[in-house]
XYZ file of C-alpha atoms in Angstrom:
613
model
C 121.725 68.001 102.087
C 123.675 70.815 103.757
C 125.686 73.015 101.594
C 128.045 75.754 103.536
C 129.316 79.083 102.949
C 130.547 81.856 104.794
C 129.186 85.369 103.892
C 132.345 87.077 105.569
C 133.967 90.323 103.748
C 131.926 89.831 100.283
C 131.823 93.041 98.823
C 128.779 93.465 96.256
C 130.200 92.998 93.545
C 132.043 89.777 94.728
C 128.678 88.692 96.219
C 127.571 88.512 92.430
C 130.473 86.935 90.972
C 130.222 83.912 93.901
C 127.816 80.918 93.376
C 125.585 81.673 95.634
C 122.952 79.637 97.441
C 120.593 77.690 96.388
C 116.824 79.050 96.931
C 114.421 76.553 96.646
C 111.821 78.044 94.528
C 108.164 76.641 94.704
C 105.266 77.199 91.976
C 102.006 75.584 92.113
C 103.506 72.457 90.826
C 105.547 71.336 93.727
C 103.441 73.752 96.619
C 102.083 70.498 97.922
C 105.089 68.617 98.571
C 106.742 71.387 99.614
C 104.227 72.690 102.618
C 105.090 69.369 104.455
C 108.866 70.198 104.504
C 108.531 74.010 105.092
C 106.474 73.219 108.134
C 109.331 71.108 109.537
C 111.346 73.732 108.944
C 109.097 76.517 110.572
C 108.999 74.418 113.688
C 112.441 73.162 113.906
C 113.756 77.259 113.545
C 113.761 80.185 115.931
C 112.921 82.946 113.475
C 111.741 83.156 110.602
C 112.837 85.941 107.655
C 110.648 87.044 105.056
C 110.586 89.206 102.028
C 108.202 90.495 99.334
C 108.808 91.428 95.405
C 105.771 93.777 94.333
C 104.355 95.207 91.206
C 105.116 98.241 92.634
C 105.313 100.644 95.820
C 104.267 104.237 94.657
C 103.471 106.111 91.907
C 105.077 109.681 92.656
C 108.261 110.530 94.792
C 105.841 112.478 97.235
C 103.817 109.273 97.836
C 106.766 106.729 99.740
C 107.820 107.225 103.028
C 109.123 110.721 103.828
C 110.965 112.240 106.336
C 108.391 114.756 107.216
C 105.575 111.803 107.435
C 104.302 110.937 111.295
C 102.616 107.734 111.884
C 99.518 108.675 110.994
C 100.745 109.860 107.338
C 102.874 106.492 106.817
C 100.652 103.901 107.422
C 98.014 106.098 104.771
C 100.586 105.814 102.390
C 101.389 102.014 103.096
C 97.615 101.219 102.834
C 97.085 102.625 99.725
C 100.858 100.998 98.099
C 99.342 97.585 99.834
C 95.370 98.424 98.029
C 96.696 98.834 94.739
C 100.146 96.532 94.319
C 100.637 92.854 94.182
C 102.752 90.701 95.572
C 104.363 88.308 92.598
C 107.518 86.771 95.089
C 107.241 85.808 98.710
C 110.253 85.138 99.900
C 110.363 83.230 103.616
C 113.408 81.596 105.285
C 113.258 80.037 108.683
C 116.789 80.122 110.720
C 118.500 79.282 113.697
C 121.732 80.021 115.263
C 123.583 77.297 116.411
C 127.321 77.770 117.786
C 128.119 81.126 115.359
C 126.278 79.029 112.770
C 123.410 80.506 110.718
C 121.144 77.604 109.655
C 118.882 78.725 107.146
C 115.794 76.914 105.295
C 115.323 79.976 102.297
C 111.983 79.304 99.878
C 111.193 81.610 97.214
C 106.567 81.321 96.235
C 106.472 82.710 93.415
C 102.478 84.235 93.256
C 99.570 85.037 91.402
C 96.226 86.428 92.363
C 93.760 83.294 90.774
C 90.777 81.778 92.059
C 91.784 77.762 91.843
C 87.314 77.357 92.941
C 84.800 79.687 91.150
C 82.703 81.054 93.572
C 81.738 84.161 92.340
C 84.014 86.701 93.848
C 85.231 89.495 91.848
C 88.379 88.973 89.926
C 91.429 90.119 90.889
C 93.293 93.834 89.525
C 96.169 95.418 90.208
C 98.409 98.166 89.160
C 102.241 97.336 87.912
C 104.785 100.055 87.499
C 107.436 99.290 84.459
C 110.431 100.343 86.705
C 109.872 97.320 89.146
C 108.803 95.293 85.903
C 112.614 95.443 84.451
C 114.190 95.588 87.067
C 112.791 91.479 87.732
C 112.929 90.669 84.251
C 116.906 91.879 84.804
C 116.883 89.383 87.848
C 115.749 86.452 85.952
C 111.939 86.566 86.511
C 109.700 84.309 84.332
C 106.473 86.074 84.258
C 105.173 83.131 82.090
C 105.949 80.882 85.172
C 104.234 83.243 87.485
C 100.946 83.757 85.361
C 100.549 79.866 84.549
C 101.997 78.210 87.688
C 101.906 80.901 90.236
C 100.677 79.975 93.781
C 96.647 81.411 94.185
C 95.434 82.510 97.478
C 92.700 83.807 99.599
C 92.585 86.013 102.362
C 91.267 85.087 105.579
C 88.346 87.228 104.962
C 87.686 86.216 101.597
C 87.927 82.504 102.572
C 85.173 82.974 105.442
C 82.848 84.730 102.973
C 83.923 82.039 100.095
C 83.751 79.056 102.475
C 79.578 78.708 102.272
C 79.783 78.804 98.606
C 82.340 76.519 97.851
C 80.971 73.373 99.858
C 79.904 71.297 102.594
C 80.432 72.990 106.021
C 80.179 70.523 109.291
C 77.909 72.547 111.770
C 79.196 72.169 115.573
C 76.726 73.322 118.113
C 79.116 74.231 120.688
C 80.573 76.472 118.404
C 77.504 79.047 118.986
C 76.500 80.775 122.210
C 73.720 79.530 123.763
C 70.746 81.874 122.682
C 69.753 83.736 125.550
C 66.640 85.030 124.986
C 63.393 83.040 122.810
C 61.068 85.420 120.920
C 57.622 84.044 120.372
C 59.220 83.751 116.117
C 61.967 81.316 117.812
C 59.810 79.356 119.470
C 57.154 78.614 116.695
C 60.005 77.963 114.073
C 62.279 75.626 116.553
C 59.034 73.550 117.287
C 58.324 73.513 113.465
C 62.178 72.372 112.852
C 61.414 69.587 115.436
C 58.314 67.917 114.408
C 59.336 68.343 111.050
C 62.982 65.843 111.833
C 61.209 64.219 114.002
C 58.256 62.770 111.440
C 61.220 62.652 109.019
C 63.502 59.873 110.883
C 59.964 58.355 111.837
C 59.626 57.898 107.777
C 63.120 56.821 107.246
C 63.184 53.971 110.319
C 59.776 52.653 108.211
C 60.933 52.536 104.521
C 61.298 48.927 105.212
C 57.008 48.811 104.962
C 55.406 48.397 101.551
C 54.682 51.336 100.122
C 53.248 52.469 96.603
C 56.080 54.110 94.900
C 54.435 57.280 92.887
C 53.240 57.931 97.449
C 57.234 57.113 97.969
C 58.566 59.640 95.402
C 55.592 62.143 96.384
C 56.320 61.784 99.814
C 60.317 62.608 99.209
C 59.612 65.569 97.263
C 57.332 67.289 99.777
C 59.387 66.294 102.542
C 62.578 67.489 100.460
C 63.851 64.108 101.894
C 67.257 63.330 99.795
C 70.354 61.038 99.710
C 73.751 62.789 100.997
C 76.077 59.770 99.742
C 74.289 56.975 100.879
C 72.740 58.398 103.931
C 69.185 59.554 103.766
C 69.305 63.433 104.270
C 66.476 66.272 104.756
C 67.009 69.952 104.051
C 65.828 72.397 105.990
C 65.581 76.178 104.828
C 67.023 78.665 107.137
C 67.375 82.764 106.139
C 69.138 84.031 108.437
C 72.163 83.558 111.634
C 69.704 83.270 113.904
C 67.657 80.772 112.060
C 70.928 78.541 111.930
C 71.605 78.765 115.708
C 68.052 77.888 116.599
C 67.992 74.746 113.770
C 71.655 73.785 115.582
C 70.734 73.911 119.321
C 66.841 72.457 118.967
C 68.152 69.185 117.143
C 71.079 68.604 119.562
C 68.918 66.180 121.327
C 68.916 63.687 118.290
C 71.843 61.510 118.639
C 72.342 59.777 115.163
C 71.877 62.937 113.188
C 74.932 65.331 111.536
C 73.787 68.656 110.700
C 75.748 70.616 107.194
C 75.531 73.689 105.722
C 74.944 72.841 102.258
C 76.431 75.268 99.750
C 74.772 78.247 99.262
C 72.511 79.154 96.482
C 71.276 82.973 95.604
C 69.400 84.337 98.362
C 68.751 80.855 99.799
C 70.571 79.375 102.645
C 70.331 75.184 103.782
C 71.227 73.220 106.018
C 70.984 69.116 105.939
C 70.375 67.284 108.169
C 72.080 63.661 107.842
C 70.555 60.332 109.512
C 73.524 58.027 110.366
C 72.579 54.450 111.449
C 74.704 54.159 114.629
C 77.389 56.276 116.539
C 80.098 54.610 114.843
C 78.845 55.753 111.363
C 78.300 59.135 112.675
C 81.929 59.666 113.742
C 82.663 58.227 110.467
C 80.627 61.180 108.036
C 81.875 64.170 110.504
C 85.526 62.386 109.669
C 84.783 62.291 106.144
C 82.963 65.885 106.034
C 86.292 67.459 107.997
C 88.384 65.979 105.574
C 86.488 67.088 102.856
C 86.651 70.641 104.555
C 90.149 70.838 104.932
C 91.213 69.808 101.170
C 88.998 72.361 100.090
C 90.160 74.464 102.307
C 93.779 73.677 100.743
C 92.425 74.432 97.554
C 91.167 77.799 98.504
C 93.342 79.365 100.611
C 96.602 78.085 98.356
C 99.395 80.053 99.550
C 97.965 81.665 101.985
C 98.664 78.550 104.127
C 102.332 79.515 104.095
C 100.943 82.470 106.270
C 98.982 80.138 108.279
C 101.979 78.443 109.616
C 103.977 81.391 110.371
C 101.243 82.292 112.673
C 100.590 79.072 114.299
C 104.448 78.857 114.904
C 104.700 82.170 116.607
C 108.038 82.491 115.851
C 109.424 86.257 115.519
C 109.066 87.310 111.854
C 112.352 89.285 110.730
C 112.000 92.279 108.188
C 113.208 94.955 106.597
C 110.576 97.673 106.410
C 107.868 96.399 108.694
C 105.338 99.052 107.770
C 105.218 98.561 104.262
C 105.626 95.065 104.093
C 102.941 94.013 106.608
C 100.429 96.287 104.957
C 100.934 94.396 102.183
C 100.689 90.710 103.898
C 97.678 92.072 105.955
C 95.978 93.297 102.755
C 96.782 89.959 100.588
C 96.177 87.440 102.999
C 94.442 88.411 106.097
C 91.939 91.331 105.584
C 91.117 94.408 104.289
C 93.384 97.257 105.926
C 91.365 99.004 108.436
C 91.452 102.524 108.248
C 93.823 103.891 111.287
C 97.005 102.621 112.011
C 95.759 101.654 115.528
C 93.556 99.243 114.544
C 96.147 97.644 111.771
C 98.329 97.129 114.524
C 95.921 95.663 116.802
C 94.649 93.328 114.194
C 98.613 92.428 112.972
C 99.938 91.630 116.540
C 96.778 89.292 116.968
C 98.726 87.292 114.015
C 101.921 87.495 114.261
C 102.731 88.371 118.049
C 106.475 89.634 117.262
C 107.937 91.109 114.515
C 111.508 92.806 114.557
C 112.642 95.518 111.784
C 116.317 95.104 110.769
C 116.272 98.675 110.443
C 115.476 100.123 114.150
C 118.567 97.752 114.917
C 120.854 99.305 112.036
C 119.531 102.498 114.046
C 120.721 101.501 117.089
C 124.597 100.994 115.569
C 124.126 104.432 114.155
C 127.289 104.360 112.109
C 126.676 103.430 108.718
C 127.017 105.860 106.131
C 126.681 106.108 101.893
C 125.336 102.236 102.147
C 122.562 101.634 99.685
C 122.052 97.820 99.199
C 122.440 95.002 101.241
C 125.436 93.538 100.255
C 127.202 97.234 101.311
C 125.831 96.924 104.346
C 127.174 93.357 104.870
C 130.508 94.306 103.803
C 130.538 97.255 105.733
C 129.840 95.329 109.023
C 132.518 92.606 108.308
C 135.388 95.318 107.237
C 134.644 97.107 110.778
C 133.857 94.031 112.773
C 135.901 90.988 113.455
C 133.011 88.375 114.204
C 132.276 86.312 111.315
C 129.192 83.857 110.519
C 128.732 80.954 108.538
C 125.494 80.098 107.157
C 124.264 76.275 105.948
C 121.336 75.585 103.798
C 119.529 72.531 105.109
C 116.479 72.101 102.626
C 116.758 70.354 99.554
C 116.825 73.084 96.578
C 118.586 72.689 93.048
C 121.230 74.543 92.034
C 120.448 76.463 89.546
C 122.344 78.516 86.427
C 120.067 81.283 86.623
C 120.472 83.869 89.445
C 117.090 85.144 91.286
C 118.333 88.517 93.350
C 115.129 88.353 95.290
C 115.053 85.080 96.345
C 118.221 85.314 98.061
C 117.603 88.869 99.594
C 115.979 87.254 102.033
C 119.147 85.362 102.769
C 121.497 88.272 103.371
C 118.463 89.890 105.479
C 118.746 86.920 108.164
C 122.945 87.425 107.900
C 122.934 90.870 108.627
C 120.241 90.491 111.512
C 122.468 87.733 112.973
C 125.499 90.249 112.162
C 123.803 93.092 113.760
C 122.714 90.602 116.954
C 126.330 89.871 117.321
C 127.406 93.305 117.309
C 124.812 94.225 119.803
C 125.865 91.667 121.842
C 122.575 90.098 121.308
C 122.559 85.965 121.807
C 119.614 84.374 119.768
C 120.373 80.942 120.513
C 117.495 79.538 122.093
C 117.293 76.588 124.129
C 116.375 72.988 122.485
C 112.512 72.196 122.993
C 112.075 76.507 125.114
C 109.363 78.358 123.700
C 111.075 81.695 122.092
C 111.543 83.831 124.543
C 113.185 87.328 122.995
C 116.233 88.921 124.770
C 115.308 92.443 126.442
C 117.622 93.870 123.594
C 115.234 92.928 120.999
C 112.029 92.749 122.754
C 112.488 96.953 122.802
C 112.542 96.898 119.292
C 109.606 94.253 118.648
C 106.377 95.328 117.094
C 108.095 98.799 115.936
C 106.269 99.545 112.725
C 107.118 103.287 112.682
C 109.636 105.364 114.736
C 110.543 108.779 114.597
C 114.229 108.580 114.120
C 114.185 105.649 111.899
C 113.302 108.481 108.044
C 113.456 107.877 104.322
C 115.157 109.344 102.328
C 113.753 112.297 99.325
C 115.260 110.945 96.544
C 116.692 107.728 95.559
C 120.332 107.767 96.694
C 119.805 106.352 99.789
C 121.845 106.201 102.513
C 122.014 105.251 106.218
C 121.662 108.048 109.227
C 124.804 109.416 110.324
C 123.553 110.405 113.915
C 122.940 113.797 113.207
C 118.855 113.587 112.817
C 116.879 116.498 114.877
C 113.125 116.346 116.234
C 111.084 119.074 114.937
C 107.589 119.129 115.185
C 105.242 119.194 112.406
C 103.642 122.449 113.723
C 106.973 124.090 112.648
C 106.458 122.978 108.391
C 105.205 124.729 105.958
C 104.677 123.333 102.347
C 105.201 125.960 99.265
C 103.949 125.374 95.970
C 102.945 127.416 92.846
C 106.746 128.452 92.109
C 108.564 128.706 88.648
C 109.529 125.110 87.226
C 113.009 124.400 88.055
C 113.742 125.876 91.025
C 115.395 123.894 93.128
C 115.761 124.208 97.565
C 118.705 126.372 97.461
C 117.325 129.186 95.290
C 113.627 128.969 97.305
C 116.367 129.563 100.390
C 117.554 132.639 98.715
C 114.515 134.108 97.850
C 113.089 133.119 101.215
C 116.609 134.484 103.099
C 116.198 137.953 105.083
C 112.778 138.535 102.970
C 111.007 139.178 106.039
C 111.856 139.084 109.884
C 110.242 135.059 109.855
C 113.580 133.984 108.121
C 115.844 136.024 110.031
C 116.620 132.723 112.119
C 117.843 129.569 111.225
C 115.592 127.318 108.565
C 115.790 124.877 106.073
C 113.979 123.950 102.863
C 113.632 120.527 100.815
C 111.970 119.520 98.192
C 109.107 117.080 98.543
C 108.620 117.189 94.690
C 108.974 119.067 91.296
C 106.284 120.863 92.204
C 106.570 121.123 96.288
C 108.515 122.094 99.000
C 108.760 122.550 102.606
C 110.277 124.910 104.738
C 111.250 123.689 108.819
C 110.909 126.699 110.838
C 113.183 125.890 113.541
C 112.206 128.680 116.304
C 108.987 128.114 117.340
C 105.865 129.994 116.107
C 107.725 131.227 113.086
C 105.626 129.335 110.761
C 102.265 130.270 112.318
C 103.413 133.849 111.678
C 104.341 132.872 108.200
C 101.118 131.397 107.412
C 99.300 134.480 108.708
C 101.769 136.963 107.032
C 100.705 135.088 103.591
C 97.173 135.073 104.318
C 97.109 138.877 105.222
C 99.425 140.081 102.514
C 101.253 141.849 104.268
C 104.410 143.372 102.292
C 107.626 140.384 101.855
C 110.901 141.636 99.780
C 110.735 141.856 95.698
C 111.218 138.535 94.901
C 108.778 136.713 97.221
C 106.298 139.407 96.660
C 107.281 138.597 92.867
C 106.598 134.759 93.625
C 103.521 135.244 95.281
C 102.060 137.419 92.775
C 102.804 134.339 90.039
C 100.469 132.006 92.319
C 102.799 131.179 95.305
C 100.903 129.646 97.937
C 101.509 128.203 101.655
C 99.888 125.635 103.973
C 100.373 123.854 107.636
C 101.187 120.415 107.869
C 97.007 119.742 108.910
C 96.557 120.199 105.131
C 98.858 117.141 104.177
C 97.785 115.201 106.392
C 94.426 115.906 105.144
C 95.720 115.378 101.499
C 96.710 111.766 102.814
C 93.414 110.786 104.220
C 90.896 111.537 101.716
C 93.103 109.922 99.265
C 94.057 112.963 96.587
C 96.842 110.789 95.182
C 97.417 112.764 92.148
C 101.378 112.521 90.726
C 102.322 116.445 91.749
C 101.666 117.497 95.639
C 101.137 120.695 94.221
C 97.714 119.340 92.365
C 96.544 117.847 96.068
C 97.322 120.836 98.203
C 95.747 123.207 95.952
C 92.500 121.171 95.936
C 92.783 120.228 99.909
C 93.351 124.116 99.977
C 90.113 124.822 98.321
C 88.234 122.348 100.350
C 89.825 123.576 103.512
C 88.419 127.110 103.391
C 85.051 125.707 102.258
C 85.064 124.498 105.802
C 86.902 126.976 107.372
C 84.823 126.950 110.346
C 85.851 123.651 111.434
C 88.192 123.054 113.990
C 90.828 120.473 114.287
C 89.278 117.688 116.796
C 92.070 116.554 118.682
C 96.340 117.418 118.248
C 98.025 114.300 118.281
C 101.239 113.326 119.132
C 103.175 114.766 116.187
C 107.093 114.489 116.563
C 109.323 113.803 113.519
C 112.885 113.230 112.923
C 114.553 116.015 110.264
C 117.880 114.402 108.767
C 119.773 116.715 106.221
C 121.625 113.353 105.261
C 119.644 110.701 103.217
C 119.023 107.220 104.946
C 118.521 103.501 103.862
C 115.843 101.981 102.221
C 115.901 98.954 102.004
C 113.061 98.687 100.447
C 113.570 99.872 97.345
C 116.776 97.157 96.968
């Protein structure tokens, strides 16, 4: 069916009041019938939209995404939201634009972190914060439907390490390199493999010959001759790689044979080796054994097969906070985060090949200002632009009494892309049956999981830049803690004004937390000389000598950074710098390694965060 609606001019309030949408939303009940459909629909779109709902995203304001953060510092802070928060909502809608026309195929997974196959693996944890808690219980939620009929998964990784355990595995010989080099151990066992099949089939081709049965049954159990099905089977011991890739490449020569890895018991690897009576029953086990594979496989992986045909499409993936959210789907169901933002990226873009942030585009209209949702931002574009964009559900989903916010965030997230596109002057209508090829426009935003200009905000009114952001580099910060509770920026300012010739020039202060601040030295070297004027005690005015006397202390931006990678996430700042502090002048005599690229963008106004929406 194909149900129509324009988005024009809704303000967000009228946005709530309007039936919206429907969402089709898909539990573990309908996953399977739904995959087949949601393929279609990957394949038959041009992008494809997604959005998460998490347990959480930090648990102190100094922990998200602050202005003062540089790559390096962002993606530490992603990692460690991704490590300990889960995903309970993955939203995904594939779209097109056809003729002004949004077409949109919006599904709502609803998630939960279950082995379906017991294989050992540690269970799941995960942390929860009560503020994202209400606010989807507000939204409709049903955390009963989520525990009980939420969609499992497994990571890539976990999958490849589960895989041996849960079942039959169909060994390939072409599938390992041709060993290059024979030790006198790999000879001796490969000959011992041979004879060993070799008397084995001899045994098999003769059961037809009389034979007493107690020498039959003897003769199976020292041979460790068995039945896979109905085909006779012998299993063959292996310990190691190595020992599989030698067992693989010496029995390629026997034709009517089908080598699996059995399922693996404690400390004790197999592999079986099947006798098949004629080619055509050969092709007909591997069949059998690859369909067997791939509905386990089903099983395992659950949701995560969602994933799998985003990737396989390689359509671009549209966002909101590209960082953050692919930290998360990296973490859940790919692998591990690696420890360097470098190598995240690297392993991402070997996935999903383009992804495009809605924010670097809002950055590029650079006019917004005092929007924090959405729906503001919507409204905002259609009261200052004329172009307008209708948008048509094409997948079957029920309507719905109940109203689920998340599931049709994802919806406005693909209208204000095409919004934004069509400000930009941006055409995303691609040709029938032509492989997506990006316009220039948005192929200079692709892939941007981090940029300079593109800041947080401190606190939670957020708001969108209003152009006047300025590049400061992080040698020019210094963070203050140790000051009376309840001072806020301004009075640190005052104390700090005309105190000693290092604030005779323009600077600003902010506060990072309760317990924190930061002062930007904007003439260069100021802060060095700060920092050394602190650590030489040399004489300041009353107050500050007042304030440092009560425990005031100072540090360079080296020791936050430092804070972020050893992982002192304690609730105050104040609490990590002071131990990163300590630690630093234990090992004073060690010398930064390398300075890195270290720009960031300093914004007075708070920006955007979509996000936290």
């Amino acid at each position: 069916m194909y149900l129509r609606r324009s988005l024009c001019t809704q303000s967000a309030a009228g946005h709530r009041r309007r039936r919206q949408l429907p969402v089709k939303q898909v539990i573990k009940s309908n996953f399977s019938e739904t995959i087949a459909e949601f393929k279609d629909s990957i394949f038959s779109s041009d992008f494809v939209a997604v959005s998460l709902q998490k347990t959480g995203g930090y648990s102190a304001p100094w922990q998200k995404l602050l202005p003062i953060d540089t790559e390096e510092t962002a993606y530490l802070k992603a990692k460690r939201a991704a490590e300990r928060f889960q995903v309970l909502q993955f939203s995904v809608c594939p779209f097109s634009v056809k003729a002004s026309k949004l077409i949109a195929n919006p599904y709502n997974f609803q998630l939960f972190p279950r082995h379906e196959v017991k294989v050992g693996m540690p269970s799941y944890s995960f942390s929860c914060q009560s503020s994202c808690l209400t606010s989807m219980a507000q939204e409709g939620f049903d955390f009963n439907a989520c525990v009980y009929n939420g969609i499992s998964y497994l990571s890539r990784a976990q999958e490849s390490a589960a895989k041996v355990q849960t079942g039959s595995v169909l060994l390939n010989s072409c599938s390992f390199q041709s060993t290059s080099a024979f030790t006198v151990a790999d000879v001796i066992f490969a000959e011992r493999i041979k004879t060993r099949v070799k008397n084995w089939m001899n045994g098999c081709n003769n059961q037809h010959k009389t034979e007493d049965t107690l020498i039959s049954s003897l003769r199976k159990l020292v041979g460790r001759s068995e039945i896979y099905g109905s085909r006779p089977s012998l299993t063959i011991d292996v310990c190691s790689e190595r020992q599989v890739q030698l067992t693989s490449e010496v029995l390629k020569e026997f034709v009517n044979i089908v080598l699996v890895r059995a399922p693996a018991k404690v400390g004790v690897e197999a592999i079986q080796v099947v006798l098949t009576s004629s080619e055509e029953d050969k092709n007909l086990l591997v069949k059998e054994i690859q369909d067997l594979e791939e509905e386990q496989g089903r099983l395992v992986s659950g949701f995560r097969e969602v994933i799998d045909l985003i990737s396989t499409s390689q359509k671009p993936v549209v966002v909101h906070n590209s960082l953050n959210d692919f930290a998360f789907i990296h973490s859940k169901f790919l692998a591990p985060l690696p420890p360097t933002m470098y190598e995240f990226t690297s392993s991402l873009l070997t996935v999903f090949p383009h992804i495009l942030d809605i924010n670097h585009l809002m950055k590029e209209i650079g006019l917004f200002n005092k929007m924090n949702n959405l729906s503001s931002a919507i409204s905002y574009l259609d009261r200052r632009f004329s172009t307008s964009t209708d948008m048509e559900v094409s997948n079957e989903a029920e309507e719905t009494g109940r109203v689920n916010v998340h599931g049709h965030c994802v919806m406005r997230e693909c209208y204000l892309f095409i919004k934004l596109c069509s400000i930009l002057k941006i055409s995303l209508e691609i040709r029938e049956g032509g492989h997506t090829q990006l316009p220039a426009a948005l192929q200079r935003c692709s892939n941007m999981f981090f940029s300079s200009d593109a800041r947080y905000p401190f606190d939670d009114d957020v708001r969108i830049w209003t152009g006047k952001s300025r590049t400061v580099s992080v040698s020019n910060l210094v963070f203050l803690w140790g000051f009376r509770s309840g001072m806020s920026a301004q009075d640190l300012k005052d104390v700090l004004c005309n105190s000693h010739d290092v604030f005779s020039e323009e600077f600003d202060v902010k506060m990072v937390d309760r317990t924190c601040a930061i002062v930007v030295f904007w003439t260069p070297g100021f802060s060095k000389s700060f920092l050394r004027i602190m650590d030489s005690g040399e004489l300041f005015s009353n107050k500050l000598k007042d304030m440092i006397s009560e425990g005031l202390q100072a540090a360079d931006y080296e020791t936050y950074k430092g804070v972020c990678k050893s992982g002192l996430w304690k609730p105050d700042l104040a609490e990590c710098l002071d131990q990163a502090t300590n630690e630093i002048k234990e090992l004073s005599g060690a010398k930064t390694q390398q300075q890195e690229q270290s720009l960031i963008c300093w914004n007075n106004d708070e920006m955007i965060n979509l996000d936290e929406l």
